[in-house]
mmCIF file of C-alpha atoms (C1' of nucleotides) in Angstrom:
data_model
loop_
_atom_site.group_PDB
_atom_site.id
_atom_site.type_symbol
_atom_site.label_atom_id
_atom_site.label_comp_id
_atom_site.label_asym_id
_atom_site.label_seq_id
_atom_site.Cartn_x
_atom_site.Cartn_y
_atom_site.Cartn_z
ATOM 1 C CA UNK A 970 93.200 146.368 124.264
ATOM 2 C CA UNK A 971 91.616 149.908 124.408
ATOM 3 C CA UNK A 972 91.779 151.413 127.605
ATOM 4 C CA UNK A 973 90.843 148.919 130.635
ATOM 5 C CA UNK A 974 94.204 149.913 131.964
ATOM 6 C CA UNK A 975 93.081 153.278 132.541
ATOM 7 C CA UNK A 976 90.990 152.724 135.548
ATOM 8 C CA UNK A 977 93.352 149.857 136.360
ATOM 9 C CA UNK A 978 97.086 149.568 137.529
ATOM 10 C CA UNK A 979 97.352 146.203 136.878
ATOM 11 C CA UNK A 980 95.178 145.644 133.434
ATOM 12 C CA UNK A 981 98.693 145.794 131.029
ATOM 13 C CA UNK A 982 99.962 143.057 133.924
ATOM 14 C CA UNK A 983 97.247 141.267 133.723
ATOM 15 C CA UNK A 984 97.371 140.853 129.836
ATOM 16 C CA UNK A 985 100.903 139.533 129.777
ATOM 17 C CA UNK A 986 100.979 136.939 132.803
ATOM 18 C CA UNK A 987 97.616 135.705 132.925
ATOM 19 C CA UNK A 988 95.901 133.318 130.313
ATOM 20 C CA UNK A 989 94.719 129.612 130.412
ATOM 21 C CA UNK A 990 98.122 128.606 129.747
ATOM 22 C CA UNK A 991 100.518 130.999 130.548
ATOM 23 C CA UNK A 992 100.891 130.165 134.515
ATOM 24 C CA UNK A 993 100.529 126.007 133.325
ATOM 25 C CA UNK A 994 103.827 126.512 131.314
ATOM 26 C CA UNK A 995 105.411 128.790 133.244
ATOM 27 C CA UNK A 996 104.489 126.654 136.418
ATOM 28 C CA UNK A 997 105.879 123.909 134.482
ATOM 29 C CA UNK A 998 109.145 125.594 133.836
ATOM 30 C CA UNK A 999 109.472 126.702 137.343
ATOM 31 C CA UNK A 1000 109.083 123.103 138.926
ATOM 32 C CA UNK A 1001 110.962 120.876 136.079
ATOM 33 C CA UNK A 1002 113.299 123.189 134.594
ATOM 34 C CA UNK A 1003 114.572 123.493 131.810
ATOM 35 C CA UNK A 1004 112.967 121.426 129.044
ATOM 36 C CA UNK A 1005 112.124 120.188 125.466
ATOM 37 C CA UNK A 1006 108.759 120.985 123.994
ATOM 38 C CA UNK A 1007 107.664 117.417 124.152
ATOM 39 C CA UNK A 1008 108.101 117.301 127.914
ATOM 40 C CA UNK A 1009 105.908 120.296 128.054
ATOM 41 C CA UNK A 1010 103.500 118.639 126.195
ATOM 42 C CA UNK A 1011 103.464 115.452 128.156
ATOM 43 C CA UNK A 1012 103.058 117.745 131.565
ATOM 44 C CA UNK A 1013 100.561 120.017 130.072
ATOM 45 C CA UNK A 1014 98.547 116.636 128.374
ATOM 46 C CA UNK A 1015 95.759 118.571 126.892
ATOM 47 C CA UNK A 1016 97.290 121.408 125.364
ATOM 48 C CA UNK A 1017 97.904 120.428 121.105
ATOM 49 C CA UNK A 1018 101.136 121.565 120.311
ATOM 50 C CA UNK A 1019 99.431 124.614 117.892
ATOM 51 C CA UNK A 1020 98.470 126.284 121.117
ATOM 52 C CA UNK A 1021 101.611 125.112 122.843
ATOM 53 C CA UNK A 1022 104.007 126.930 120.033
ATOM 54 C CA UNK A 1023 101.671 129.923 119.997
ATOM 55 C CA UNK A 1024 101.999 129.934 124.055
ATOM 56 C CA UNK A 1025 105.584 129.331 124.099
ATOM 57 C CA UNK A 1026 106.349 131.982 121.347
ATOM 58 C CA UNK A 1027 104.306 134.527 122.595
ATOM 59 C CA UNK A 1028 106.328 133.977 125.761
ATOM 60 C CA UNK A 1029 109.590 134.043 124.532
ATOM 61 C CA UNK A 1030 108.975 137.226 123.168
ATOM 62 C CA UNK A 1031 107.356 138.388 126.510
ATOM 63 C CA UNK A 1032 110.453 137.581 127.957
ATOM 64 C CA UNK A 1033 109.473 135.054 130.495
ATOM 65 C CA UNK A 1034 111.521 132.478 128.873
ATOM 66 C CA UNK A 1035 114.504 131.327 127.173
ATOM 67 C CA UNK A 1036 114.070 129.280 123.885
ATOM 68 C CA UNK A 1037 117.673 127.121 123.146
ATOM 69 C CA UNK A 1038 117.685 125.184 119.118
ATOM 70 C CA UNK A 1039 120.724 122.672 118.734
ATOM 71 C CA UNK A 1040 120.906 122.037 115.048
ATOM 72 C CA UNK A 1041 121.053 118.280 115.631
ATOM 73 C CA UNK A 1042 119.443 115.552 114.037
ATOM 74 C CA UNK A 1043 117.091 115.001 115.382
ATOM 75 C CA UNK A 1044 116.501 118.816 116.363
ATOM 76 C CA UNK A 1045 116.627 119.823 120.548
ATOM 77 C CA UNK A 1046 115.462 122.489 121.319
ATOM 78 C CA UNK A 1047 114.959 123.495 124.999
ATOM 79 C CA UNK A 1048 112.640 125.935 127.263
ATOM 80 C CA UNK A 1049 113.599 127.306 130.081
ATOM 81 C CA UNK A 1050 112.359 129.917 132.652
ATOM 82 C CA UNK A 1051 113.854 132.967 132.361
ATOM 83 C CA UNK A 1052 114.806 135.546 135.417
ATOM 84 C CA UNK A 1053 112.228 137.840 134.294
ATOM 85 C CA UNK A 1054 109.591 134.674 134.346
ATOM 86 C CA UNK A 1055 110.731 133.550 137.573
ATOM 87 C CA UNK A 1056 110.327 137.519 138.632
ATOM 88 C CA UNK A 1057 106.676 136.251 139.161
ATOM 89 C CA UNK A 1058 107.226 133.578 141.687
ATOM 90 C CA UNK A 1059 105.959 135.857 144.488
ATOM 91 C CA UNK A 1060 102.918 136.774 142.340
ATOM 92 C CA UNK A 1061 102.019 133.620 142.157
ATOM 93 C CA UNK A 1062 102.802 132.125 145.521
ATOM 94 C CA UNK A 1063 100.544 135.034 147.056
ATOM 95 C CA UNK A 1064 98.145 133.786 144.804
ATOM 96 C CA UNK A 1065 98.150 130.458 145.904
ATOM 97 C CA UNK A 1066 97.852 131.359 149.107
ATOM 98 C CA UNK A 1067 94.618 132.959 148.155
ATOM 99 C CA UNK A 1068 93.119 130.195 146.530
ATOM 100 C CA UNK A 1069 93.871 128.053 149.648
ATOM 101 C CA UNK A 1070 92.581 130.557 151.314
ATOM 102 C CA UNK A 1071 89.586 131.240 149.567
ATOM 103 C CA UNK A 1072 88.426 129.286 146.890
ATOM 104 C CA UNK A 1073 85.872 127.227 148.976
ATOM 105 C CA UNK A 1074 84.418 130.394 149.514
ATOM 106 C CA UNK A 1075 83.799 131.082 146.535
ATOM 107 C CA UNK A 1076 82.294 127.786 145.844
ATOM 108 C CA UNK A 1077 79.781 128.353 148.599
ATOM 109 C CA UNK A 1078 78.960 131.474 147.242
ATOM 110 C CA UNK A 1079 78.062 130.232 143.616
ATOM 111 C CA UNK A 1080 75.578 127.313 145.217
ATOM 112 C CA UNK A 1081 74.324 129.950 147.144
ATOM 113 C CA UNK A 1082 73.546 132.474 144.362
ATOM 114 C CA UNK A 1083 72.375 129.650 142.153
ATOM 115 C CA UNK A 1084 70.121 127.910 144.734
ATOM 116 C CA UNK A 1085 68.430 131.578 145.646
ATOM 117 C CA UNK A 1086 68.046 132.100 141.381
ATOM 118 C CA UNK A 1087 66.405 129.130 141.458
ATOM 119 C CA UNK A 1088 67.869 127.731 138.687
ATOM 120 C CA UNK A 1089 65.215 127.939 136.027
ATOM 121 C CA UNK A 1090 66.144 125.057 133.434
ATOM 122 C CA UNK B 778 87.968 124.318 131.685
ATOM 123 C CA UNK B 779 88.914 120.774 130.934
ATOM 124 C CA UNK B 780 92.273 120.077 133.435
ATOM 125 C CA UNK B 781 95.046 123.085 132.972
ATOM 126 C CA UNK B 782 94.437 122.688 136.485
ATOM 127 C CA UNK B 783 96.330 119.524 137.521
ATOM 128 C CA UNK B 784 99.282 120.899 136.354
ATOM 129 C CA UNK B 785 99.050 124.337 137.845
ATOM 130 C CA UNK B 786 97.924 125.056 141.504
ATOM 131 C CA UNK B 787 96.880 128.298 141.084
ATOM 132 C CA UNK B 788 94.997 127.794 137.538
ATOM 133 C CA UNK B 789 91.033 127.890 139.160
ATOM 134 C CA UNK B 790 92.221 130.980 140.896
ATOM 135 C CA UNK B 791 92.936 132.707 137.434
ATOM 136 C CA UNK B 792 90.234 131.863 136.037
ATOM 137 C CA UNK B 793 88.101 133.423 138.843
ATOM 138 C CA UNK B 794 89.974 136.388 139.480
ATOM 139 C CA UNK B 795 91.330 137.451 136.129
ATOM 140 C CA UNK B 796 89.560 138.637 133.217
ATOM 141 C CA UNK B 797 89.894 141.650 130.663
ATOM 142 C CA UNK B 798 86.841 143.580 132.994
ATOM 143 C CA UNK B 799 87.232 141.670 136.475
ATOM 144 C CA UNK B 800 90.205 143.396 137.943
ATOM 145 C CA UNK B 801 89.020 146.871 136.700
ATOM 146 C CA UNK B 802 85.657 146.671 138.002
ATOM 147 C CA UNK B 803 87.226 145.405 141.758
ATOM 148 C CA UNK B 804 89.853 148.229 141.678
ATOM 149 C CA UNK B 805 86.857 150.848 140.626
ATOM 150 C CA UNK B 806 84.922 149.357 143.505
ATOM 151 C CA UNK B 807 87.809 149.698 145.697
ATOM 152 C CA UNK B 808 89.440 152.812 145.194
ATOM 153 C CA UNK B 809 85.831 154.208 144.999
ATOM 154 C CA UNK B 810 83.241 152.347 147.232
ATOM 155 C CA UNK B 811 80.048 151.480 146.620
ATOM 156 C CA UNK B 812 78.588 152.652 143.809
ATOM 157 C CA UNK B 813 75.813 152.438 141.190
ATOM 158 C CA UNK B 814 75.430 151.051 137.832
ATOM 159 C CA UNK B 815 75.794 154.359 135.967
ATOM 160 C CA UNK B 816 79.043 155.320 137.668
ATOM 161 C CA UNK B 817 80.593 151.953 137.204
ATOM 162 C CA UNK B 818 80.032 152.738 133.408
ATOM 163 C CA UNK B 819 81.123 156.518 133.947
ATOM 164 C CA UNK B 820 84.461 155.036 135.515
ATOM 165 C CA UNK B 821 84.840 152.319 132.703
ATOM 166 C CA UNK B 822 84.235 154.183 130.023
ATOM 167 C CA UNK B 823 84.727 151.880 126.785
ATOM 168 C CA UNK B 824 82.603 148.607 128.945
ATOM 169 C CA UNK B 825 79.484 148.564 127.252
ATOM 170 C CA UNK B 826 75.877 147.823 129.485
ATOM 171 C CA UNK B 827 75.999 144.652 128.521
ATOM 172 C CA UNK B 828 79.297 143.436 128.764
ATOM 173 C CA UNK B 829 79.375 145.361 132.572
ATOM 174 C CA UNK B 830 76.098 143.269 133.307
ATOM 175 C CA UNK B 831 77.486 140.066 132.517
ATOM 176 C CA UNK B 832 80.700 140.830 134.259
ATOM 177 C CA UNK B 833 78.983 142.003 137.667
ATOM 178 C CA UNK B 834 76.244 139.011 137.858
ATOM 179 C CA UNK B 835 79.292 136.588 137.450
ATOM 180 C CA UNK B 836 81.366 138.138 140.232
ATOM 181 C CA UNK B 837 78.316 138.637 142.166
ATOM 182 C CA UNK B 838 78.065 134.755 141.768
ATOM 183 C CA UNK B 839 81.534 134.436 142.941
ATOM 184 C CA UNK B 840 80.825 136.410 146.020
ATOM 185 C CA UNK B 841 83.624 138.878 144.747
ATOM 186 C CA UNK B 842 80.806 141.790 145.125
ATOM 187 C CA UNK B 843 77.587 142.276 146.647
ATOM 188 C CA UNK B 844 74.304 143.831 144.836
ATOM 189 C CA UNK B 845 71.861 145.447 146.703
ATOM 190 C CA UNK B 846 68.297 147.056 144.861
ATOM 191 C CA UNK B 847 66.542 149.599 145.867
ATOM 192 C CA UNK B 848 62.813 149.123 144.867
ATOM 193 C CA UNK B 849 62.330 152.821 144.078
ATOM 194 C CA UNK B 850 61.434 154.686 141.418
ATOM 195 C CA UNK B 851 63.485 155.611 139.236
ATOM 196 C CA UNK B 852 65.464 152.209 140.072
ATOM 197 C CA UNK B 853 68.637 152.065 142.327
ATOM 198 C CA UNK B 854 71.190 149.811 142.299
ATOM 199 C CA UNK B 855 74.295 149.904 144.539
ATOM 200 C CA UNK B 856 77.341 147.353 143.985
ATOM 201 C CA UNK B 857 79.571 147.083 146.421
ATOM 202 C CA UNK B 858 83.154 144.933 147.315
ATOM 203 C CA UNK B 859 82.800 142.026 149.252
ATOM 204 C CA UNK B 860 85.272 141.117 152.139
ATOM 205 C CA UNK B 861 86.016 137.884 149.893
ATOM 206 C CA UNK B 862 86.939 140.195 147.410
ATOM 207 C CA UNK B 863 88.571 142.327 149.276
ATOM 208 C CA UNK B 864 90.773 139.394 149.941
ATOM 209 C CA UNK B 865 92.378 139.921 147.256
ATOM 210 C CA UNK B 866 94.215 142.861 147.521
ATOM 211 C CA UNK B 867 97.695 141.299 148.609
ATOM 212 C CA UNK B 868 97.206 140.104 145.673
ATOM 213 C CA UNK B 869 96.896 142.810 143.482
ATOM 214 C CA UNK B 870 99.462 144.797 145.608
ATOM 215 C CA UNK B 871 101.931 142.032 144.533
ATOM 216 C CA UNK B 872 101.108 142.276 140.947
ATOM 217 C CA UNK B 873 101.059 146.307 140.801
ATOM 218 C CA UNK B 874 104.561 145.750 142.681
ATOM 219 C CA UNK B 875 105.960 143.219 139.966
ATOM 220 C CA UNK B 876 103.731 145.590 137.173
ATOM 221 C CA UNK B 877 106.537 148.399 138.004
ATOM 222 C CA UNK B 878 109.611 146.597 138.763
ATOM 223 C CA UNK B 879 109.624 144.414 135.278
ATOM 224 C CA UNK B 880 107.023 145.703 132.928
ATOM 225 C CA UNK B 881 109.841 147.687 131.449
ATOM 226 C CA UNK B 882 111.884 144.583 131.034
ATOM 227 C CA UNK B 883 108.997 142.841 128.877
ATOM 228 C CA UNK B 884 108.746 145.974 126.753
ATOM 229 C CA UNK B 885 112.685 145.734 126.253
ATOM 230 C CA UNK B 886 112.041 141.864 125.706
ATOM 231 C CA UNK B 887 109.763 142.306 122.698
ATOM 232 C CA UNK B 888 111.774 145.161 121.000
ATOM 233 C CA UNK B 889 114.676 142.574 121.022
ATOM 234 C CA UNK B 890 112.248 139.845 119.688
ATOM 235 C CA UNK B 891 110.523 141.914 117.056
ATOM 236 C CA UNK B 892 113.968 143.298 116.080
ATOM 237 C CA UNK B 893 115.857 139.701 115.646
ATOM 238 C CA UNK B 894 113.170 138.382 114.075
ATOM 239 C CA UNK B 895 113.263 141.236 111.659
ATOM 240 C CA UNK B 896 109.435 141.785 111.111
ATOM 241 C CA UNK B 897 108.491 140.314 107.800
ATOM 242 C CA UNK B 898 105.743 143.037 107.391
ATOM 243 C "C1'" DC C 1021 68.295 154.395 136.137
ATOM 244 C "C1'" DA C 1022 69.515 149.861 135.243
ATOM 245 C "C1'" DG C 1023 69.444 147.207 132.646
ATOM 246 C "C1'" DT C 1024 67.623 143.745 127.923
ATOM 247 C "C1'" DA C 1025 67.598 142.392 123.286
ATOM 248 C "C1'" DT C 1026 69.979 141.610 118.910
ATOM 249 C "C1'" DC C 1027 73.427 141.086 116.000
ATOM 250 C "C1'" DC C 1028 78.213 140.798 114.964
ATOM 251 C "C1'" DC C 1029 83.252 140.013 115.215
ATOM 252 C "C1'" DA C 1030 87.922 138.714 116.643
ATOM 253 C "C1'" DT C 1031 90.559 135.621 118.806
ATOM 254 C "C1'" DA C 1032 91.971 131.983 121.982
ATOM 255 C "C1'" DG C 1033 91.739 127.627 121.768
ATOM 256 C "C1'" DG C 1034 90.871 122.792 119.897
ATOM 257 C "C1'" DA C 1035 90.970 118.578 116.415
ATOM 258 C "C1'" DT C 1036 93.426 116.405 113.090
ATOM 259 C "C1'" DA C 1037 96.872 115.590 109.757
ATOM 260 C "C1'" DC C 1038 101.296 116.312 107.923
ATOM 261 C "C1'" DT C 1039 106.690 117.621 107.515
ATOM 262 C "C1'" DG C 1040 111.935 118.938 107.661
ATOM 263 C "C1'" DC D 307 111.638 115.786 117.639
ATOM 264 C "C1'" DA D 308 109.538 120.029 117.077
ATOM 265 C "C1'" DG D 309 106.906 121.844 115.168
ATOM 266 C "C1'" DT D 310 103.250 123.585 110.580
ATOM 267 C "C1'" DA D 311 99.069 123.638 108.156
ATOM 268 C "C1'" DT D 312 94.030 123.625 108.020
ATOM 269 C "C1'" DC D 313 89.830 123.963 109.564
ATOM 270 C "C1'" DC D 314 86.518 124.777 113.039
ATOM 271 C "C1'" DT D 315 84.064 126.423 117.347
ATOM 272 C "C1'" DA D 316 83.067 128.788 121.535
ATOM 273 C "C1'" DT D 317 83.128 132.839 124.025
ATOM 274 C "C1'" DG D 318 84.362 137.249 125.468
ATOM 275 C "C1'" DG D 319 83.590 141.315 123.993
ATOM 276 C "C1'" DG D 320 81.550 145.262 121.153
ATOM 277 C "C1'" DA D 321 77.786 148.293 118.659
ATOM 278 C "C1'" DT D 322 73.338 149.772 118.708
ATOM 279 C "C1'" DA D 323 68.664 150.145 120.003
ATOM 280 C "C1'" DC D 324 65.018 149.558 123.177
ATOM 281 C "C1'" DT D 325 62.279 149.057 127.993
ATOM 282 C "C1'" DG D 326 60.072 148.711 132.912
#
DNA sequence: CAGTATCCCATAGGATACTG
DNA sequence: CAGTATCCTATGGGATACTG
């Protein structure tokens, strides 16, 4: 993190929303509510629950959700999209869009690129 | 890349669009126009040549840019943003838009983190 | 000018096993 | 159940030097 936010308004955004599974949990969140970790981890079946901790604490302290413990036994504890989380949804739903929009454009451009490079393997 | 995807519509998007140097380099090439090589780098100044390389032949895969040489001597190079990348400015707009309405909220968010959780050095 | 070529590092992420 | 603890790897990124 030096100074790519310089040139760019949205760099220090970028950082906090976007990662491989930042918009998975948070899309998660958003369409199941509120829910234990081992939900998560059944929606989200690849992620190990070391990068699923690290995601969800890294989160909480972001602000983009709630963390609840019950001191039962066994122990509950429950996520749960916060306000400031859901203060995305438009962010994401124009993103969507793009991707509908878009995305098979992009695939035609990388066969394009790689049929013109020739592909030397 | 294995399958955050099937949980989360807009996952291939992010991984296309965002990216510590992707959104800089489109907002240089926006605010700016076409441009060479050298002012890319002027504009960006911590990117190093090779990290700016690999960054502009993948988006020129992705059809986010276009690169156009000029066999001359010395050589000239002019990059230049695509209408597919273009594309995305809604959705950039949207994430400057949430960038100033909440950033300040996720700065708050941490402070109360880092303070409840006391910082063990 | 517009890159390559090397070498190096930090970190996100992954595999696997174990615990209060 | 809700995580830790270890160990490991891949990759994005960085520093520096060189070239057609």
């Amino acid at each position: 993190m030096t100074d790519p936010e310089q040139a760019c308004p949205i760099a220090p955004a970028v950082d906090i929303v976007f990662s491989r599974w930042t918009t998975p949990i948070l899309w998660a969140l958003h369409e199941h509510g509120r829910q234990r970790f081992v939900e998560l981890q059944r929606r989200l079946p690849s992620i190990t629950p070391k990068v699923l901790t690290e995601r969800l604490r890294r989160m909480e302290r972001d602000g983009l959700l709630t963390r609840t413990w019950y001191a039962e036994v066994p122990p509950r504890v429950e996520y749960e999209i916060s306000d400031l989380g859901r203060s995305l949804s438009p962010v994401f739903a124009q993103l969507a869009t793009w991707a509908g929009d878009h995305l098979d454009e992009v695939a035609k451009a990388r066969d394009a690129y790689d049929a013109t490079k020739m592909q030397n393997v």
